Amino acid sequence: KAGVTQTPRYLIKTRGQQVTLSCSPISGHRSVSWYQQTPGQGLQFLFEYFSETQRNKGNFPGRFSGRQFSNSRSEMNVSTLELGDSALYLCASSLAQGAEAFFGQGTRLTVV
Amino acid sequence: EDQVTQSPEALRLQEGESSSLNCSYTVSGLRGLFWYRQDPGKGPEFLFTLYSAGEEKEKERLKATLTKKESFLHITAPKPEDSATYLCAVQAVGSGYSTLTFGKGTMLLVSP
């Protein structure tokens, strides 16, 4: 059974650029969540989608956005990149409410 | 606001030296408490889900317990391969579909 797949694994971008990250959940999982992980702040919730609808949003600026497609695949976009956006971005998928979330390997974004 | 606090931040053990990691939480209503293990550069790996006070789960050298205010991850006779960061997260009732609030983790190092 394939796990959560995130692409690309690594990205280097310049300040001011924008970036799109992709996540393919485990087959059958309709819930996808995104998290940002940094050494200082740990794992922080970005947003969550279920059946193409955003169900919850974390405390991040509007430069961070996401969407989910009908096949449950999800993308997140960060516009006007800042140095502080450098982080490991993790995607997780769940089968049901209250069920465990399975994480992908993450996308390591470096903003220079 | 949901909060999760993990202690200690770091723990160094000798192989075979048992210990416990603590996770204190504050939520309006607990849907589930999750333990994950994370190796450097990788996504979190699911370990356990606990749903109600008094519940316990075991897997190899790990045992997780839950009370109304905290959870413990007991590590019995650890081996060097147990070295990792252990993350605790809560899912609160009313916090979206499957949103997780994470603690900052306990970094465990087991020396041979």
Coordinates of C-alpha atoms in Angstrom, one line a residue:
Chain A
K1 CA 0.0 0.0 0.0
A2 CA 1.6 3.3 -1.1
G3 CA 2.1 6.0 1.5
V4 CA 1.7 9.7 1.3
T5 CA 3.8 11.1 -1.5
Q6 CA 5.1 14.6 -1.5
T7 CA 6.9 16.3 -4.4
P8 CA 9.3 17.8 -4.8
R9 CA 11.5 16.6 -1.9
Y10 CA 13.8 19.6 -2.0
L11 CA 13.4 23.2 -3.3
I12 CA 15.5 26.3 -3.3
K13 CA 13.8 29.5 -4.1
T14 CA 14.6 33.2 -4.0
R15 CA 12.9 35.8 -1.9
G16 CA 9.8 37.2 -3.6
Q17 CA 9.2 34.1 -5.7
Q18 CA 6.3 31.8 -5.3
V19 CA 6.2 28.0 -4.9
T20 CA 3.8 25.1 -5.3
L21 CA 4.1 21.9 -3.3
S22 CA 2.1 18.7 -4.1
C23 CA 0.8 15.9 -2.0
S24 CA -0.8 12.6 -3.0
P25 CA -2.6 11.0 0.0
I26 CA -3.0 7.3 0.7
S27 CA -5.6 5.8 -1.6
G28 CA -9.0 6.1 -0.1
H29 CA -8.1 9.0 2.3
R30 CA -10.1 12.1 1.7
S31 CA -8.7 14.3 4.4
V32 CA -5.4 16.1 3.8
S33 CA -3.6 18.4 6.2
W34 CA -0.5 20.5 5.8
Y35 CA 2.0 21.4 8.5
Q36 CA 5.1 23.6 8.6
Q37 CA 8.0 22.3 10.7
T38 CA 10.9 24.6 11.8
P39 CA 13.5 24.0 14.6
G40 CA 12.1 26.9 16.7
Q41 CA 8.4 26.4 16.4
G42 CA 8.0 22.7 15.8
L43 CA 5.1 21.4 13.8
Q44 CA 2.5 24.1 13.1
F45 CA -0.8 23.5 11.4
L46 CA -1.4 25.3 8.1
F47 CA -4.7 24.0 6.7
E48 CA -6.9 21.0 6.3
Y49 CA -9.0 19.8 3.4
F50 CA -11.8 17.2 3.2
S51 CA -13.6 16.4 0.0
E52 CA -12.2 19.5 -1.8
T53 CA -13.4 21.9 1.0
Q54 CA -11.1 23.7 3.4
R55 CA -12.3 22.6 6.9
N56 CA -9.8 24.4 9.1
K57 CA -7.0 27.0 8.7
G58 CA -4.1 27.7 10.9
N59 CA -2.7 31.1 11.9
F60 CA -0.6 31.8 8.8
P61 CA -0.7 34.9 6.5
G62 CA -2.7 34.9 3.3
R63 CA 0.4 34.2 1.3
F64 CA -0.1 30.6 2.2
S65 CA -3.0 28.9 0.3
G66 CA -4.0 25.5 -0.7
R67 CA -6.5 23.4 -2.6
Q68 CA -7.7 19.9 -2.9
F69 CA -8.7 18.2 -6.2
S70 CA -11.5 15.6 -6.8
N71 CA -9.0 12.8 -6.6
S72 CA -8.0 14.0 -3.1
R73 CA -4.6 15.2 -4.2
S74 CA -3.7 18.5 -2.7
E75 CA -1.4 21.4 -3.4
M76 CA -0.2 24.3 -1.3
N77 CA 1.1 27.5 -2.6
V78 CA 3.3 30.2 -1.0
S79 CA 3.5 33.5 -2.7
T80 CA 6.1 36.3 -2.2
L81 CA 8.5 34.0 -0.4
E82 CA 10.3 35.3 2.7
L83 CA 13.5 33.9 4.3
G84 CA 11.4 32.8 7.3
D85 CA 9.4 30.5 5.1
S86 CA 12.3 28.1 4.9
A87 CA 11.1 25.0 6.6
L88 CA 10.1 21.3 6.1
Y89 CA 6.5 21.2 4.8
L90 CA 4.6 18.1 5.7
C91 CA 1.4 16.7 4.3
A92 CA -0.7 14.1 6.2
S93 CA -3.7 12.1 5.2
S94 CA -6.4 10.5 7.3
L95 CA -9.1 8.0 6.6
A96 CA -11.6 9.3 9.1
Q97 CA -12.2 11.8 11.8
G98 CA -10.3 10.8 14.9
A99 CA -8.2 8.3 13.0
E100 CA -4.4 8.5 12.8
A101 CA -2.8 10.8 10.3
F102 CA -0.1 9.4 8.1
F103 CA 2.7 11.8 7.0
G104 CA 4.7 12.1 3.9
Q105 CA 8.5 12.6 3.8
G106 CA 8.0 16.3 3.4
T107 CA 9.3 19.0 1.1
R108 CA 12.4 20.9 2.3
L109 CA 12.0 24.5 1.2
T110 CA 15.0 26.8 1.4
V111 CA 14.5 30.5 0.6
V112 CA 17.6 32.4 -0.2
Chain B
E1 CA -6.7 27.4 22.6
D2 CA -5.4 23.9 22.5
Q3 CA -1.9 23.4 23.9
V4 CA 0.5 20.5 24.2
T5 CA 3.7 20.6 26.2
Q6 CA 6.3 17.9 26.1
S7 CA 9.1 17.2 28.6
P8 CA 11.9 16.8 28.8
E9 CA 13.1 18.6 25.6
A10 CA 16.0 16.2 25.3
L11 CA 16.8 12.9 27.0
R12 CA 20.0 10.9 26.9
L13 CA 19.8 7.2 28.0
Q14 CA 22.2 4.3 28.2
E15 CA 21.1 1.2 26.3
G16 CA 18.8 -0.7 28.6
E17 CA 18.0 2.3 30.9
S18 CA 14.2 2.6 31.0
S19 CA 12.5 6.0 31.2
S20 CA 9.3 8.0 30.4
L21 CA 8.4 10.9 28.3
N22 CA 5.7 13.3 29.3
C23 CA 3.0 15.1 27.3
S24 CA 0.7 17.5 29.0
Y25 CA -2.3 18.8 27.1
T26 CA -5.1 21.4 27.4
V27 CA -8.0 21.0 25.0
S28 CA -11.7 21.9 25.1
G29 CA -12.6 18.3 24.3
L30 CA -10.3 15.5 23.4
R31 CA -11.0 13.5 20.3
G32 CA -7.7 11.6 20.4
L33 CA -4.1 11.8 21.5
F34 CA -1.4 10.7 19.1
W35 CA 2.2 9.7 19.5
Y36 CA 4.7 9.9 16.6
R37 CA 8.3 9.1 16.1
Q38 CA 10.4 11.3 13.8
D39 CA 13.8 10.5 12.4
P40 CA 16.0 13.4 11.1
G41 CA 14.9 14.6 7.7
K42 CA 11.9 12.3 7.6
G43 CA 8.2 12.7 8.2
P44 CA 6.6 11.7 11.5
E45 CA 5.8 7.9 11.8
F46 CA 2.6 7.0 13.6
L47 CA 3.0 5.0 16.9
F48 CA -0.2 5.1 19.0
T49 CA -3.6 6.7 19.3
L50 CA -5.3 7.0 22.7
Y51 CA -8.9 8.1 23.1
S52 CA -9.9 8.0 26.8
A53 CA -8.4 8.3 30.2
G54 CA -7.0 5.0 31.5
E55 CA -6.3 3.6 28.0
E56 CA -2.9 2.0 27.4
K57 CA -1.2 0.7 24.2
E58 CA 2.0 -1.2 23.7
K59 CA 4.3 -1.8 20.8
E60 CA 7.6 -3.6 21.4
R61 CA 9.6 -1.5 23.9
L62 CA 7.1 1.4 24.0
K63 CA 4.0 1.8 26.1
A64 CA 1.7 4.8 26.0
T65 CA -0.8 5.8 28.7
L66 CA -3.4 8.5 29.0
T67 CA -5.0 10.5 31.9
K68 CA -7.3 13.5 31.7
K69 CA -4.4 15.9 31.6
E70 CA -1.4 14.1 30.3
S71 CA 0.1 11.1 28.5
F72 CA 3.3 9.2 29.1
L73 CA 5.4 7.3 26.7
H74 CA 7.3 4.6 28.6
I75 CA 10.4 3.2 27.0
T76 CA 11.6 -0.1 28.5
A77 CA 15.2 -1.3 27.9
P78 CA 15.8 1.1 25.0
K79 CA 18.1 0.3 22.2
P80 CA 20.2 2.7 20.0
E81 CA 17.7 2.3 17.2
D82 CA 15.0 3.9 19.5
S83 CA 16.9 7.2 19.1
A84 CA 14.6 9.8 17.5
T85 CA 12.4 12.7 18.3
Y86 CA 9.1 11.7 19.8
L87 CA 6.1 13.9 19.1
C88 CA 2.8 14.1 20.9
A89 CA -0.3 15.6 19.3
V90 CA -3.9 16.1 20.2
Q91 CA -7.0 16.3 18.1
A92 CA -9.7 18.4 19.7
V93 CA -13.4 18.1 19.2
G94 CA -14.5 21.0 17.0
S95 CA -11.1 21.6 15.5
G96 CA -11.8 20.8 11.9
Y97 CA -12.0 17.3 10.6
S98 CA -8.6 15.9 11.6
T99 CA -6.4 18.9 12.7
L100 CA -3.5 18.0 15.0
T101 CA -1.9 20.3 17.6
F102 CA 1.6 19.2 18.2
G103 CA 4.0 19.6 21.1
K104 CA 7.6 20.5 20.3
G105 CA 8.8 16.9 20.9
T106 CA 11.4 15.1 23.0
M107 CA 14.7 14.3 21.4
L108 CA 15.8 10.9 22.7
L109 CA 19.4 9.6 22.3
V110 CA 20.2 6.1 23.4
S111 CA 23.9 5.3 23.7
P112 CA 25.2 1.7 23.4

